[in-house]
GROMACS .gro file of C-alpha atoms in nm:
model
  238
    1MET     CA    1   8.474   0.127   2.580
    2THR     CA    2   8.413   0.234   2.225
    3TRP     CA    3   8.124   0.147   1.993
    4GLU     CA    4   8.187   0.097   1.626
    5GLU     CA    5   7.914   0.132   1.367
    6PRO     CA    6   7.875  -0.192   1.169
    7GLY     CA    7   7.972  -0.165   0.808
    8PRO     CA    8   7.768  -0.269   0.505
    9PRO     CA    9   7.707  -0.644   0.451
   10PRO     CA   10   7.938  -0.814   0.207
   11PRO     CA   11   7.803  -0.830  -0.150
   12ILE     CA   12   7.638  -1.148  -0.274
   13THR     CA   13   7.848  -1.317  -0.535
   14ALA     CA   14   7.774  -1.577  -0.796
   15ARG     CA   15   7.944  -1.837  -0.579
   16ASP     CA   16   7.698  -1.763  -0.296
   17ILE     CA   17   7.402  -1.806  -0.531
   18ALA     CA   18   7.546  -2.132  -0.663
   19ARG     CA   19   7.585  -2.269  -0.310
   20LEU     CA   20   7.223  -2.167  -0.228
   21VAL     CA   21   7.090  -2.338  -0.539
   22LYS     CA   22   7.296  -2.646  -0.462
   23ARG     CA   23   7.143  -2.673  -0.115
   24ARG     CA   24   6.780  -2.590  -0.214
   25TRP     CA   25   6.747  -2.735  -0.561
   26PRO     CA   26   6.500  -3.012  -0.463
   27LEU     CA   27   6.260  -2.756  -0.313
   28MET     CA   28   6.293  -2.523  -0.609
   29LEU     CA   29   6.234  -2.805  -0.857
   30ALA     CA   30   5.932  -2.929  -0.663
   31THR     CA   31   5.786  -2.577  -0.660
   32LEU     CA   32   5.838  -2.532  -1.033
   33ILE     CA   33   5.655  -2.859  -1.100
   34ALA     CA   34   5.381  -2.828  -0.835
   35VAL     CA   35   5.258  -2.480  -0.929
   36PRO     CA   36   5.179  -2.553  -1.299
   37VAL     CA   37   5.029  -2.891  -1.213
   38ALA     CA   38   4.804  -2.745  -0.943
   39THR     CA   39   4.702  -2.457  -1.170
   40HIS     CA   40   4.615  -2.696  -1.453
   41TYR     CA   41   4.419  -2.923  -1.218
   42LEU     CA   42   4.216  -2.637  -1.068
   43THR     CA   43   4.151  -2.488  -1.410
   44ARG     CA   44   4.020  -2.821  -1.536
   45ARG     CA   45   3.798  -2.855  -1.231
   46MET     CA   46   3.645  -2.507  -1.270
   47THR     CA   47   3.324  -2.474  -1.472
   48PRO     CA   48   3.383  -2.245  -1.771
   49VAL     CA   49   3.155  -1.941  -1.799
   50TYR     CA   50   3.064  -1.800  -2.139
   51GLU     CA   51   2.899  -1.462  -2.184
   52ALA     CA   52   2.679  -1.329  -2.463
   53LYS     CA   53   2.551  -0.975  -2.503
   54ALA     CA   54   2.267  -0.824  -2.701
   55ARG     CA   55   2.158  -0.464  -2.737
   56LEU     CA   56   1.813  -0.337  -2.823
   57LEU     CA   57   1.758   0.021  -2.939
   58ILE     CA   58   1.411   0.149  -2.856
   59GLU     CA   59   1.327   0.387  -3.141
   60SER     CA   60   0.951   0.427  -3.108
   61PRO     CA   61   0.817   0.637  -2.815
   62MET     CA   62   0.684   0.434  -2.526
   63PRO     CA   63   0.415   0.533  -2.274
   64VAL     CA   64   0.524   0.661  -1.937
   65GLY     CA   65   0.511   0.396  -1.669
   66LEU     CA   66   0.279   0.412  -1.374
   67PRO     CA   67   0.408   0.437  -1.014
   68SER     CA   68   0.506   0.095  -0.887
   69SER     CA   69   0.380   0.148  -0.531
   70LEU     CA   70   0.203   0.391  -0.301
   71GLN     CA   71   0.541   0.503  -0.167
   72ASP     CA   72   0.641   0.603  -0.520
   73ILE     CA   73   0.320   0.805  -0.548
   74PHE     CA   74   0.392   0.991  -0.223
   75ARG     CA   75   0.752   1.050  -0.331
   76GLY     CA   76   0.640   1.163  -0.675
   77ALA     CA   77   0.846   0.890  -0.842
   78SER     CA   78   0.740   0.671  -1.132
   79SER     CA   79   0.893   0.392  -1.335
   80SER     CA   80   1.051   0.477  -1.668
   81PRO     CA   81   0.924   0.300  -1.981
   82LEU     CA   82   1.238   0.085  -2.012
   83ASP     CA   83   1.214  -0.015  -1.646
   84VAL     CA   84   0.864  -0.142  -1.713
   85GLU     CA   85   0.989  -0.345  -2.009
   86VAL     CA   86   1.273  -0.488  -1.797
   87GLU     CA   87   1.027  -0.601  -1.531
   88LYS     CA   88   0.823  -0.778  -1.800
   89MET     CA   89   1.132  -0.967  -1.919
   90LYS     CA   90   1.224  -1.060  -1.561
   91SER     CA   91   0.890  -1.230  -1.507
   92LEU     CA   92   0.904  -1.606  -1.461
   93SER     CA   93   0.651  -1.663  -1.739
   94PHE     CA   94   0.871  -1.479  -1.990
   95LEU     CA   95   1.187  -1.660  -1.872
   96LYS     CA   96   1.006  -1.992  -1.899
   97GLU     CA   97   0.934  -1.920  -2.265
   98VAL     CA   98   1.299  -1.818  -2.311
   99GLY     CA   99   1.416  -2.151  -2.169
  100LYS     CA  100   1.187  -2.344  -2.401
  101ALA     CA  101   1.298  -2.145  -2.707
  102ALA     CA  102   1.668  -2.185  -2.618
  103LYS     CA  103   1.619  -2.555  -2.536
  104VAL     CA  104   1.790  -2.534  -2.196
  105THR     CA  105   1.688  -2.734  -1.890
  106ASP     CA  106   1.742  -2.456  -1.635
  107PRO     CA  107   1.427  -2.345  -1.448
  108PRO     CA  108   1.312  -1.982  -1.477
  109GLU     CA  109   1.451  -1.903  -1.131
  110ALA     CA  110   1.799  -2.012  -1.244
  111LEU     CA  111   1.772  -1.814  -1.567
  112LEU     CA  112   1.692  -1.503  -1.364
  113GLY     CA  113   2.039  -1.531  -1.212
  114LYS     CA  114   2.206  -1.583  -1.550
  115ILE     CA  115   2.035  -1.304  -1.745
  116THR     CA  116   2.084  -0.940  -1.647
  117PHE     CA  117   1.933  -0.628  -1.802
  118ASN     CA  118   2.093  -0.283  -1.808
  119VAL     CA  119   1.944   0.042  -1.935
  120LYS     CA  120   2.193   0.267  -2.110
  121ALA     CA  121   2.131   0.643  -2.094
  122PRO     CA  122   2.072   0.889  -2.248
  123ALA     CA  123   1.986   0.683  -2.557
  124PRO     CA  124   1.704   0.433  -2.492
  125ILE     CA  125   1.923   0.123  -2.525
  126LEU     CA  126   1.844  -0.201  -2.344
  127GLU     CA  127   2.150  -0.422  -2.293
  128ILE     CA  128   2.102  -0.793  -2.222
  129ASN     CA  129   2.388  -0.992  -2.068
  130VAL     CA  130   2.370  -1.372  -2.054
  131ARG     CA  131   2.608  -1.614  -1.880
  132ALA     CA  132   2.608  -1.989  -1.936
  133SER     CA  133   2.836  -2.292  -1.906
  134THR     CA  134   2.869  -2.320  -2.285
  135GLY     CA  135   2.894  -2.061  -2.558
  136LYS     CA  136   2.609  -2.228  -2.745
  137ASP     CA  137   2.371  -2.192  -2.449
  138ALA     CA  138   2.474  -1.828  -2.391
  139ALA     CA  139   2.412  -1.735  -2.754
  140ALA     CA  140   2.083  -1.930  -2.764
  141LEU     CA  141   1.953  -1.758  -2.450
  142ALA     CA  142   2.048  -1.410  -2.573
  143ASN     CA  143   1.887  -1.469  -2.913
  144SER     CA  144   1.577  -1.618  -2.754
  145VAL     CA  145   1.532  -1.316  -2.526
  146MET     CA  146   1.555  -1.081  -2.823
  147ARG     CA  147   1.318  -1.282  -3.044
  148LEU     CA  148   1.058  -1.332  -2.773
  149TYR     CA  149   1.069  -0.967  -2.674
  150GLN     CA  150   1.017  -0.860  -3.036
  151THR     CA  151   0.731  -1.107  -3.065
  152SER     CA  152   0.579  -0.971  -2.744
  153VAL     CA  153   0.604  -0.611  -2.869
  154ASN     CA  154   0.444  -0.703  -3.202
  155ARG     CA  155   0.169  -0.896  -3.024
  156ASP     CA  156   0.094  -0.599  -2.796
  157ALA     CA  157   0.088  -0.365  -3.097
  158ASP     CA  158  -0.153  -0.596  -3.282
  159ALA     CA  159  -0.375  -0.620  -2.974
  160LYS     CA  160  -0.386  -0.241  -2.939
  161SER     CA  161  -0.461  -0.205  -3.311
  162ASP     CA  162  -0.743  -0.461  -3.290
  163LEU     CA  163  -0.885  -0.286  -2.982
  164ALA     CA  164  -0.874   0.051  -3.159
  165ALA     CA  165  -1.049  -0.101  -3.461
  166VAL     CA  166  -1.322  -0.249  -3.237
  167LYS     CA  167  -1.374   0.086  -3.062
  168LEU     CA  168  -1.385   0.270  -3.395
  169SER     CA  169  -1.639   0.025  -3.533
  170ALA     CA  170  -1.855   0.057  -3.221
  171ALA     CA  171  -1.838   0.438  -3.241
  172SER     CA  172  -1.934   0.424  -3.608
  173ARG     CA  173  -2.234   0.202  -3.535
  174LYS     CA  174  -2.342   0.429  -3.248
  175LEU     CA  175  -2.311   0.739  -3.468
  176GLY     CA  176  -2.514   0.570  -3.742
  177ALA     CA  177  -2.787   0.474  -3.494
  178GLU     CA  178  -2.803   0.827  -3.355
  179LYS     CA  179  -2.821   0.971  -3.706
  180GLU     CA  180  -3.107   0.737  -3.797
  181ALA     CA  181  -3.291   0.829  -3.474
  182ALA     CA  182  -3.249   1.200  -3.545
  183THR     CA  183  -3.372   1.154  -3.902
  184ARG     CA  184  -3.682   0.966  -3.780
  185ALA     CA  185  -3.752   1.236  -3.521
  186VAL     CA  186  -3.735   1.509  -3.785
  187GLU     CA  187  -3.961   1.310  -4.020
  188ASN     CA  188  -4.219   1.250  -3.745
  189PHE     CA  189  -4.217   1.619  -3.653
  190ALA     CA  190  -4.264   1.722  -4.016
  191ARG     CA  191  -4.546   1.470  -4.056
  192ARG     CA  192  -4.728   1.610  -3.750
  193MET     CA  193  -4.682   1.966  -3.876
  194GLY     CA  194  -4.800   1.869  -4.225
  195ILE     CA  195  -4.478   1.986  -4.388
  196SER     CA  196  -4.327   1.794  -4.676
  197ASP     CA  197  -3.985   1.958  -4.652
  198PRO     CA  198  -3.848   1.983  -4.293
  199GLY     CA  199  -3.573   2.212  -4.417
  200VAL     CA  200  -3.828   2.494  -4.452
  201ILE     CA  201  -3.894   2.489  -4.078
  202PHE     CA  202  -3.527   2.510  -3.989
  203SER     CA  203  -3.478   2.785  -4.247
  204LEU     CA  204  -3.768   2.989  -4.102
  205ARG     CA  205  -3.646   2.935  -3.748
  206ALA     CA  206  -3.295   3.039  -3.846
  207GLN     CA  207  -3.432   3.354  -4.012
  208LYS     CA  208  -3.647   3.431  -3.707
  209THR     CA  209  -3.351   3.383  -3.478
  210ALA     CA  210  -3.144   3.618  -3.693
  211ASN     CA  211  -3.423   3.880  -3.684
  212VAL     CA  212  -3.461   3.855  -3.307
  213ARG     CA  213  -3.086   3.888  -3.263
  214SER     CA  214  -3.081   4.195  -3.491
  215ASP     CA  215  -3.368   4.356  -3.296
  216LEU     CA  216  -3.192   4.281  -2.967
  217GLU     CA  217  -2.871   4.443  -3.089
  218GLU     CA  218  -3.065   4.750  -3.207
  219ALA     CA  219  -3.246   4.774  -2.872
  220GLN     CA  220  -2.912   4.755  -2.690
  221LYS     CA  221  -2.782   5.042  -2.905
  222GLN     CA  222  -3.094   5.251  -2.833
  223ALA     CA  223  -3.063   5.175  -2.461
  224GLY     CA  224  -2.705   5.298  -2.470
  225ILE     CA  225  -2.809   5.619  -2.641
  226LEU     CA  226  -3.088   5.677  -2.386
  227GLN     CA  227  -2.851   5.614  -2.093
  228THR     CA  228  -2.607   5.864  -2.241
  229GLY     CA  229  -2.887   6.123  -2.277
  230ILE     CA  230  -3.005   6.065  -1.920
  231ALA     CA  231  -2.653   6.105  -1.787
  232GLU     CA  232  -2.609   6.428  -1.984
  233ALA     CA  233  -2.943   6.564  -1.855
  234LYS     CA  234  -2.842   6.487  -1.496
  235ARG     CA  235  -2.512   6.662  -1.545
  236GLN     CA  236  -2.684   6.973  -1.679
  237ALA     CA  237  -2.938   6.971  -1.396
  238ASP     CA  238  -2.658   6.963  -1.137
   0.00000   0.00000   0.00000
């Protein structure tokens, strides 16, 4: 009994393809019609998503953020300045103002899922990505975030400036009061001493202090000379 290796299959000809198409043309036609129709139907049913982006370059230096938790303190970690700003913009109060400015009906919790913030390194760039069902809403939300953030930064700067002005004014008033008290004390002292010009007393005291200091320096020099003489006498006696 002998075994023969099967040969290659016969080649497919155009006649074979024509017979296959003749037998399966209803299925092929149905597939060609069903796929575009189903795709169009599903596309129409899907909610369109529009995206808007905004970038903010932080040029002015910002203060270093404080540790966000005790664990960060133990680990030696702290929040970067941009991270602190991102957390401010993620707050529900800020997002509520964004919704009002953009005139959208979504609650702040929903806006938190539509607005994302990314920090680009090494340049201090804050990127804001917004997704919405219409291009108008996406653009309005992105613009509102930028405008409100700029307003918030300006408001904080004005508050810090006002606080610095208040502190400076208080320090000036305190310095003026201390100066007046010192002037009254000097005048009372001069009146008790029967001196018309208090400057004379301070001048005499300054001169006396200078004389005492000069005498002390001279005495220190003489003491050094004496110690040297004593040491030399001891050396000769030995």
